[in-house]
Amino acid sequence: MTERTKITLPHLFDKADRGDPISMLTCYDFPTATFQEGAGVEMILVGDSLGMTMLGYDSTLPVTMEDMIRHAQAVRRGAPGAWLIGDMPYMSYQPSVETAIRNAGRFMAEAACDAVKLEGGQEMADRMAGIAAAGIPVMGHLGLTPQSSSALGGFRLQGKTAKQALKIVHDAKALERAGAFAILLELVPDQVCKLITERADGCFVISLGSGPHAHGQLLIYHDMFGLYPKFKPRMAKVFGDAGSVIQEGLERYVHDVGERSFPEEENYFRMADDAYEELLSELEAEV
Ligand code: KIV
């Protein structure tokens, strides 16, 4: 694989200005990062969704900074050219501006991330401004924000009424003013995403299940390949059913081991006959 040129923030802004859609995916491990790098994915989010997709929790809340750093490091090793974003886990930025800056700095220093992302609107604008002032590119996340899913009434469409939508539009402006380089809109109506995208000034908008009008699109990697067994959200397009391929392969493996049809000769090694004879004599001499 030829190494690609490192994606930079000016490159992403150029694309957004030209109306050329930006591709973004979540990723949590080295092999997948290698595939995504090879495919030319421009932005990679090491999401705290790894708590669900990789660690089997029912929500993202138990995920720690240590979990995030370990996975972000692995992804960076596999995708040196992508614009890599570390997702700030629950309570790594909510307590104070200082906590937010310190933890954002860890993503940059320990995992070679290019940026961080945090959830929340106007109430998080001071955390966002603090991180941006520390020289760390920071992305906002509005709409369905999984760390607040309990307060939001579950994993469901946000901004359905005019009043709710107006709050999201105002939140987006507050984040933009606080220095966000980009805003992720998760599961908001298409028209709301379009409005925010058209009004964006100095930041670009990425859509997750929020329609085609944003500057770029994000999908959860596990959803696009049928790799999350618990549910498949409607917003996710399945680009390949890797989950079924893996399940079928595993069943064949168990069957082949049971039937002794695995391993075959090409799957193992033999020593030379004379070396084996010598080994037997050595063993006999030991008795
Ligand atoms: O953790 C994550 O993957 C995210 C996405 C849901 C946007 O924040």
CSV table of N, CA, C and O in Angstrom, one decimal, residues 14-108:
chain,number,residue,atom,x,y,z
A,14,ASP,N,-10.9,23.2,2.8
A,14,ASP,CA,-11.0,23.4,1.3
A,14,ASP,C,-12.1,22.6,0.7
A,14,ASP,O,-12.9,23.0,-0.1
A,15,LYS,N,-12.1,21.3,1.2
A,15,LYS,CA,-13.2,20.4,0.7
A,15,LYS,C,-14.6,21.0,1.0
A,15,LYS,O,-15.5,21.0,0.2
A,16,ALA,N,-14.7,21.4,2.3
A,16,ALA,CA,-16.0,21.9,2.7
A,16,ALA,C,-16.4,23.1,1.9
A,16,ALA,O,-17.5,23.2,1.5
A,17,ASP,N,-15.4,24.0,1.7
A,17,ASP,CA,-15.7,25.2,0.9
A,17,ASP,C,-16.1,24.9,-0.5
A,17,ASP,O,-16.9,25.6,-1.1
A,18,ARG,N,-15.5,23.8,-1.1
A,18,ARG,CA,-15.8,23.5,-2.5
A,18,ARG,C,-17.1,22.7,-2.6
A,18,ARG,O,-17.5,22.3,-3.7
A,19,GLY,N,-17.6,22.3,-1.4
A,19,GLY,CA,-18.9,21.4,-1.5
A,19,GLY,C,-18.5,20.0,-1.8
A,19,GLY,O,-19.4,19.3,-2.4
A,20,ASP,N,-17.3,19.6,-1.5
A,20,ASP,CA,-16.8,18.3,-1.9
A,20,ASP,C,-17.0,17.4,-0.6
A,20,ASP,O,-16.2,17.7,0.4
A,21,PRO,N,-17.9,16.4,-0.5
A,21,PRO,CA,-18.2,15.8,0.8
A,21,PRO,C,-17.0,15.1,1.4
A,21,PRO,O,-16.2,14.4,0.7
A,22,ILE,N,-16.9,15.2,2.7
A,22,ILE,CA,-15.8,14.6,3.5
A,22,ILE,C,-16.3,13.3,4.1
A,22,ILE,O,-17.4,13.1,4.5
A,23,SER,N,-15.4,12.3,4.0
A,23,SER,CA,-15.8,10.9,4.5
A,23,SER,C,-15.2,10.7,5.9
A,23,SER,O,-14.0,11.1,6.2
A,24,MET,N,-16.0,10.2,6.8
A,24,MET,CA,-15.5,10.0,8.2
A,24,MET,C,-16.2,8.7,8.7
A,24,MET,O,-17.3,8.4,8.5
A,25,LEU,N,-15.4,8.0,9.5
A,25,LEU,CA,-15.9,6.7,10.1
A,25,LEU,C,-15.4,6.6,11.5
A,25,LEU,O,-14.3,7.2,11.8
A,26,THR,N,-16.0,5.8,12.3
A,26,THR,CA,-15.4,5.5,13.6
A,26,THR,C,-14.5,4.3,13.4
A,26,THR,O,-14.6,3.5,12.4
A,27,CYS,N,-13.5,4.2,14.3
A,27,CYS,CA,-12.6,3.1,14.2
A,27,CYS,C,-12.0,2.9,15.6
A,27,CYS,O,-11.8,3.9,16.3
A,28,TYR,N,-11.6,1.7,16.0
A,28,TYR,CA,-11.2,1.4,17.3
A,28,TYR,C,-10.0,0.5,17.4
A,28,TYR,O,-9.5,0.3,18.5
A,29,ASP,N,-9.5,0.0,16.3
A,29,ASP,CA,-8.4,-1.0,16.4
A,29,ASP,C,-7.4,-0.9,15.2
A,29,ASP,O,-7.8,-0.3,14.2
A,30,PHE,N,-6.3,-1.5,15.4
A,30,PHE,CA,-5.2,-1.4,14.3
A,30,PHE,C,-5.6,-2.0,13.0
A,30,PHE,O,-5.5,-1.3,12.0
A,31,PRO,N,-6.1,-3.2,12.9
A,31,PRO,CA,-6.4,-3.8,11.6
A,31,PRO,C,-7.4,-3.0,10.8
A,31,PRO,O,-7.3,-2.7,9.6
A,32,THR,N,-8.5,-2.6,11.5
A,32,THR,CA,-9.5,-1.8,10.9
A,32,THR,C,-9.0,-0.4,10.4
A,32,THR,O,-9.3,0.1,9.3
A,33,ALA,N,-8.1,0.2,11.2
A,33,ALA,CA,-7.5,1.4,10.9
A,33,ALA,C,-6.7,1.3,9.6
A,33,ALA,O,-6.7,2.2,8.7
A,34,THR,N,-6.0,0.2,9.5
A,34,THR,CA,-5.2,-0.1,8.3
A,34,THR,C,-6.1,-0.2,7.0
A,34,THR,O,-5.8,0.4,6.0
A,35,PHE,N,-7.2,-0.8,7.1
A,35,PHE,CA,-8.2,-0.9,6.0
A,35,PHE,C,-8.7,0.5,5.7
A,35,PHE,O,-8.9,0.9,4.5
A,36,GLN,N,-9.1,1.2,6.7
A,36,GLN,CA,-9.7,2.6,6.5
A,36,GLN,C,-8.7,3.5,5.8
A,36,GLN,O,-9.0,4.3,5.0
A,37,GLU,N,-7.4,3.4,6.3
A,37,GLU,CA,-6.4,4.2,5.7
A,37,GLU,C,-6.2,3.8,4.2
A,37,GLU,O,-6.1,4.7,3.4
A,38,GLY,N,-6.2,2.5,4.0
A,38,GLY,CA,-6.1,2.1,2.6
A,38,GLY,C,-7.2,2.5,1.7
A,38,GLY,O,-7.0,2.8,0.5
A,39,ALA,N,-8.4,2.7,2.3
A,39,ALA,CA,-9.6,3.1,1.5
A,39,ALA,C,-9.6,4.6,1.3
A,39,ALA,O,-10.5,5.1,0.6
A,40,GLY,N,-8.8,5.3,2.0
A,40,GLY,CA,-8.8,6.8,1.9
A,40,GLY,C,-9.8,7.5,2.8
A,40,GLY,O,-10.1,8.7,2.5
A,41,VAL,N,-10.2,6.9,3.8
A,41,VAL,CA,-11.2,7.6,4.8
A,41,VAL,C,-10.4,8.8,5.3
A,41,VAL,O,-9.3,8.7,5.8
A,42,GLU,N,-11.1,10.0,5.2
A,42,GLU,CA,-10.3,11.2,5.6
A,42,GLU,C,-10.3,11.5,7.1
A,42,GLU,O,-9.2,11.9,7.6
A,43,MET,N,-11.4,11.3,7.7
A,43,MET,CA,-11.5,11.6,9.2
A,43,MET,C,-11.8,10.4,9.9
A,43,MET,O,-12.8,9.7,9.5
A,44,ILE,N,-11.1,10.1,11.0
A,44,ILE,CA,-11.4,8.9,11.8
A,44,ILE,C,-11.7,9.3,13.2
A,44,ILE,O,-10.9,10.1,13.8
A,45,LEU,N,-12.8,8.8,13.7
A,45,LEU,CA,-13.2,9.1,15.1
A,45,LEU,C,-13.0,7.9,15.9
A,45,LEU,O,-13.6,6.8,15.7
A,46,VAL,N,-12.1,8.0,16.9
A,46,VAL,CA,-12.1,6.9,17.9
A,46,VAL,C,-13.1,7.2,18.9
A,46,VAL,O,-12.9,8.0,19.8
A,47,GLY,N,-14.3,6.7,18.7
A,47,GLY,CA,-15.5,7.1,19.4
A,47,GLY,C,-15.6,6.4,20.8
A,47,GLY,O,-15.1,5.2,20.9
A,48,ASP,N,-16.2,7.0,21.7
A,48,ASP,CA,-16.4,6.3,23.0
A,48,ASP,C,-17.5,5.2,22.8
A,48,ASP,O,-17.8,4.4,23.7
A,49,SER,N,-18.1,5.2,21.6
A,49,SER,CA,-19.0,4.1,21.2
A,49,SER,C,-18.2,2.7,21.3
A,49,SER,O,-18.9,1.7,21.3
A,50,LEU,N,-16.9,2.8,21.4
A,50,LEU,CA,-16.2,1.6,21.6
A,50,LEU,C,-16.6,0.8,22.9
A,50,LEU,O,-16.4,-0.4,23.0
A,51,GLY,N,-17.2,1.6,23.8
A,51,GLY,CA,-17.7,0.9,25.0
A,51,GLY,C,-18.7,-0.1,24.7
A,51,GLY,O,-18.8,-1.1,25.3
A,52,MET,N,-19.5,0.2,23.7
A,52,MET,CA,-20.6,-0.7,23.2
A,52,MET,C,-20.1,-1.7,22.2
A,52,MET,O,-20.2,-2.9,22.3
A,53,THR,N,-19.4,-1.2,21.1
A,53,THR,CA,-19.0,-2.0,20.0
A,53,THR,C,-17.9,-2.9,20.3
A,53,THR,O,-17.8,-4.0,19.8
A,54,MET,N,-16.9,-2.5,21.2
A,54,MET,CA,-15.8,-3.3,21.4
A,54,MET,C,-15.7,-3.9,22.8
A,54,MET,O,-15.1,-5.0,23.0
A,55,LEU,N,-16.3,-3.2,23.8
A,55,LEU,CA,-16.2,-3.7,25.2
A,55,LEU,C,-17.5,-4.3,25.7
A,55,LEU,O,-17.5,-4.9,26.8
A,56,GLY,N,-18.6,-4.2,25.0
A,56,GLY,CA,-19.8,-4.9,25.3
A,56,GLY,C,-20.7,-4.2,26.4
A,56,GLY,O,-21.6,-4.9,27.0
A,57,TYR,N,-20.4,-3.0,26.8
A,57,TYR,CA,-21.2,-2.3,27.7
A,57,TYR,C,-22.6,-1.9,27.1
A,57,TYR,O,-22.6,-1.9,25.8
A,58,ASP,N,-23.6,-1.6,27.9
A,58,ASP,CA,-24.9,-1.2,27.3
A,58,ASP,C,-24.9,0.3,27.0
A,58,ASP,O,-25.9,0.8,26.3
A,59,SER,N,-23.9,1.1,27.4
A,59,SER,CA,-23.9,2.5,27.1
A,59,SER,C,-22.4,2.9,27.0
A,59,SER,O,-21.5,2.1,27.2
A,60,THR,N,-22.2,4.2,26.7
A,60,THR,CA,-20.8,4.7,26.6
A,60,THR,C,-20.3,5.2,27.9
A,60,THR,O,-19.1,5.5,28.1
A,61,LEU,N,-21.1,5.2,28.9
A,61,LEU,CA,-20.8,5.9,30.2
A,61,LEU,C,-19.6,5.2,30.9
A,61,LEU,O,-18.8,6.0,31.6
A,62,PRO,N,-19.4,3.9,30.9
A,62,PRO,CA,-18.3,3.3,31.7
A,62,PRO,C,-16.9,3.6,31.0
A,62,PRO,O,-15.9,3.2,31.7
A,63,VAL,N,-16.9,4.1,29.8
A,63,VAL,CA,-15.6,4.2,29.1
A,63,VAL,C,-14.7,5.2,29.8
A,63,VAL,O,-15.1,6.3,30.2
A,64,THR,N,-13.4,4.8,30.0
A,64,THR,CA,-12.4,5.7,30.7
A,64,THR,C,-11.4,6.4,29.7
A,64,THR,O,-11.3,5.9,28.5
A,65,MET,N,-10.7,7.3,30.2
A,65,MET,CA,-9.6,7.9,29.4
A,65,MET,C,-8.6,6.9,29.0
A,65,MET,O,-8.1,6.9,27.9
A,66,GLU,N,-8.3,6.0,29.9
A,66,GLU,CA,-7.3,4.9,29.6
A,66,GLU,C,-7.8,4.0,28.4
A,66,GLU,O,-7.0,3.7,27.5
A,67,ASP,N,-9.1,3.7,28.5
A,67,ASP,CA,-9.6,2.9,27.3
A,67,ASP,C,-9.4,3.7,26.0
A,67,ASP,O,-9.0,3.1,25.0
A,68,MET,N,-9.8,5.0,26.1
A,68,MET,CA,-9.8,5.8,24.8
A,68,MET,C,-8.3,5.9,24.3
A,68,MET,O,-8.1,5.8,23.1
A,69,ILE,N,-7.4,6.2,25.2
A,69,ILE,CA,-6.0,6.4,24.8
A,69,ILE,C,-5.5,5.1,24.2
A,69,ILE,O,-4.8,5.2,23.1
A,70,ARG,N,-5.7,4.0,24.8
A,70,ARG,CA,-5.2,2.7,24.3
A,70,ARG,C,-5.7,2.5,22.9
A,70,ARG,O,-4.9,2.1,21.9
A,71,HIS,N,-7.0,2.7,22.7
A,71,HIS,CA,-7.6,2.4,21.3
A,71,HIS,C,-7.1,3.5,20.3
A,71,HIS,O,-6.8,3.1,19.2
A,72,ALA,N,-7.0,4.7,20.7
A,72,ALA,CA,-6.6,5.8,19.8
A,72,ALA,C,-5.1,5.5,19.4
A,72,ALA,O,-4.8,5.7,18.2
A,73,GLN,N,-4.3,5.0,20.3
A,73,GLN,CA,-2.9,4.7,19.9
A,73,GLN,C,-2.9,3.7,18.8
A,73,GLN,O,-2.1,3.7,17.8
A,74,ALA,N,-3.7,2.6,19.0
A,74,ALA,CA,-3.7,1.5,18.0
A,74,ALA,C,-4.2,2.0,16.7
A,74,ALA,O,-3.7,1.7,15.6
A,75,VAL,N,-5.2,2.9,16.7
A,75,VAL,CA,-5.8,3.4,15.4
A,75,VAL,C,-4.7,4.3,14.7
A,75,VAL,O,-4.5,4.2,13.5
A,76,ARG,N,-4.0,5.1,15.5
A,76,ARG,CA,-3.0,6.0,14.9
A,76,ARG,C,-1.9,5.1,14.2
A,76,ARG,O,-1.5,5.4,13.1
A,77,ARG,N,-1.6,4.0,14.8
A,77,ARG,CA,-0.5,3.1,14.2
A,77,ARG,C,-1.0,2.6,12.9
A,77,ARG,O,-0.2,2.4,11.9
A,78,GLY,N,-2.3,2.4,12.8
A,78,GLY,CA,-2.8,1.8,11.5
A,78,GLY,C,-3.2,2.9,10.5
A,78,GLY,O,-3.3,2.6,9.3
A,79,ALA,N,-3.4,4.1,10.9
A,79,ALA,CA,-3.9,5.1,10.0
A,79,ALA,C,-3.1,6.4,10.2
A,79,ALA,O,-3.6,7.4,10.7
A,80,PRO,N,-1.8,6.4,9.8
A,80,PRO,CA,-1.0,7.6,10.1
A,80,PRO,C,-1.4,8.8,9.3
A,80,PRO,O,-1.1,9.9,9.7
A,81,GLY,N,-2.1,8.6,8.2
A,81,GLY,CA,-2.5,9.7,7.3
A,81,GLY,C,-3.8,10.4,7.6
A,81,GLY,O,-4.1,11.5,7.1
A,82,ALA,N,-4.7,9.7,8.4
A,82,ALA,CA,-6.0,10.2,8.6
A,82,ALA,C,-6.0,11.4,9.6
A,82,ALA,O,-5.1,11.5,10.4
A,83,TRP,N,-7.1,12.2,9.5
A,83,TRP,CA,-7.3,13.3,10.5
A,83,TRP,C,-8.0,12.6,11.7
A,83,TRP,O,-9.1,12.2,11.6
A,84,LEU,N,-7.2,12.3,12.8
A,84,LEU,CA,-7.7,11.4,13.8
A,84,LEU,C,-8.3,12.2,15.0
A,84,LEU,O,-7.6,13.1,15.6
A,85,ILE,N,-9.5,11.9,15.4
A,85,ILE,CA,-10.2,12.6,16.4
A,85,ILE,C,-10.4,11.7,17.6
A,85,ILE,O,-11.0,10.6,17.5
A,86,GLY,N,-10.0,12.1,18.8
A,86,GLY,CA,-10.2,11.3,20.0
A,86,GLY,C,-11.5,11.8,20.7
A,86,GLY,O,-11.7,13.0,20.9
A,87,ASP,N,-12.4,10.9,21.0
A,87,ASP,CA,-13.7,11.3,21.6
A,87,ASP,C,-13.5,11.3,23.1
A,87,ASP,O,-13.1,10.4,23.7
A,88,MET,N,-13.9,12.5,23.7
A,88,MET,CA,-13.7,12.6,25.1
A,88,MET,C,-14.8,11.9,25.9
A,88,MET,O,-16.0,12.1,25.7
A,89,PRO,N,-14.4,10.9,26.7
A,89,PRO,CA,-15.4,10.1,27.4
A,89,PRO,C,-16.1,10.8,28.5
A,89,PRO,O,-15.7,11.9,28.9
A,90,TYR,N,-17.1,10.1,29.0
A,90,TYR,CA,-18.0,10.7,30.0
A,90,TYR,C,-17.1,11.1,31.2
A,90,TYR,O,-16.3,10.4,31.7
A,91,MET,N,-17.4,12.4,31.7
A,91,MET,CA,-16.7,13.0,32.8
A,91,MET,C,-15.2,13.3,32.6
A,91,MET,O,-14.5,13.5,33.6
A,92,SER,N,-14.8,13.2,31.4
A,92,SER,CA,-13.4,13.7,31.1
A,92,SER,C,-13.4,15.2,30.8
A,92,SER,O,-12.3,15.7,30.7
A,93,TYR,N,-14.5,15.8,30.6
A,93,TYR,CA,-14.5,17.3,30.3
A,93,TYR,C,-15.7,18.0,31.1
A,93,TYR,O,-15.6,19.2,31.3
A,94,GLN,N,-16.7,17.2,31.5
A,94,GLN,CA,-17.9,17.9,32.1
A,94,GLN,C,-17.5,18.6,33.4
A,94,GLN,O,-18.0,19.7,33.7
A,95,PRO,N,-16.6,18.0,34.3
A,95,PRO,CA,-16.4,18.7,35.6
A,95,PRO,C,-15.8,20.1,35.6
A,95,PRO,O,-16.2,20.9,36.4
A,96,SER,N,-14.9,20.4,34.6
A,96,SER,CA,-14.4,21.8,34.6
A,96,SER,C,-13.6,22.0,33.3
A,96,SER,O,-13.2,21.1,32.6
A,97,VAL,N,-13.3,23.3,33.1
A,97,VAL,CA,-12.5,23.6,31.9
A,97,VAL,C,-11.1,23.0,32.0
A,97,VAL,O,-10.6,22.5,31.0
A,98,GLU,N,-10.6,23.1,33.2
A,98,GLU,CA,-9.2,22.6,33.3
A,98,GLU,C,-9.2,21.0,33.1
A,98,GLU,O,-8.3,20.6,32.4
A,99,THR,N,-10.1,20.3,33.6
A,99,THR,CA,-10.2,18.9,33.3
A,99,THR,C,-10.3,18.6,31.8
A,99,THR,O,-9.6,17.7,31.3
A,100,ALA,N,-11.1,19.4,31.2
A,100,ALA,CA,-11.3,19.3,29.7
A,100,ALA,C,-10.0,19.5,29.0
A,100,ALA,O,-9.6,18.7,28.1
A,101,ILE,N,-9.2,20.5,29.3
A,101,ILE,CA,-8.0,20.9,28.6
A,101,ILE,C,-7.0,19.7,28.9
A,101,ILE,O,-6.3,19.3,28.0
A,102,ARG,N,-6.8,19.3,30.2
A,102,ARG,CA,-5.9,18.3,30.5
A,102,ARG,C,-6.1,17.0,29.7
A,102,ARG,O,-5.2,16.4,29.2
A,103,ASN,N,-7.4,16.6,29.7
A,103,ASN,CA,-7.7,15.3,29.0
A,103,ASN,C,-7.6,15.4,27.5
A,103,ASN,O,-7.2,14.5,26.8
A,104,ALA,N,-8.0,16.6,27.0
A,104,ALA,CA,-7.8,16.8,25.5
A,104,ALA,C,-6.3,16.7,25.2
A,104,ALA,O,-5.9,16.1,24.2
A,105,GLY,N,-5.5,17.3,26.0
A,105,GLY,CA,-4.0,17.3,25.8
A,105,GLY,C,-3.5,15.8,25.8
A,105,GLY,O,-2.6,15.5,25.1
A,106,ARG,N,-4.1,15.0,26.6
A,106,ARG,CA,-3.6,13.6,26.6
A,106,ARG,C,-3.8,12.9,25.3
A,106,ARG,O,-3.0,12.1,24.8
A,107,PHE,N,-5.0,13.2,24.6
A,107,PHE,CA,-5.2,12.6,23.3
A,107,PHE,C,-4.1,13.0,22.3
A,107,PHE,O,-3.7,12.2,21.5
A,108,MET,N,-3.7,14.3,22.4
A,108,MET,CA,-2.8,14.8,21.5
A,108,MET,C,-1.4,14.2,21.8
A,108,MET,O,-0.7,13.8,20.9
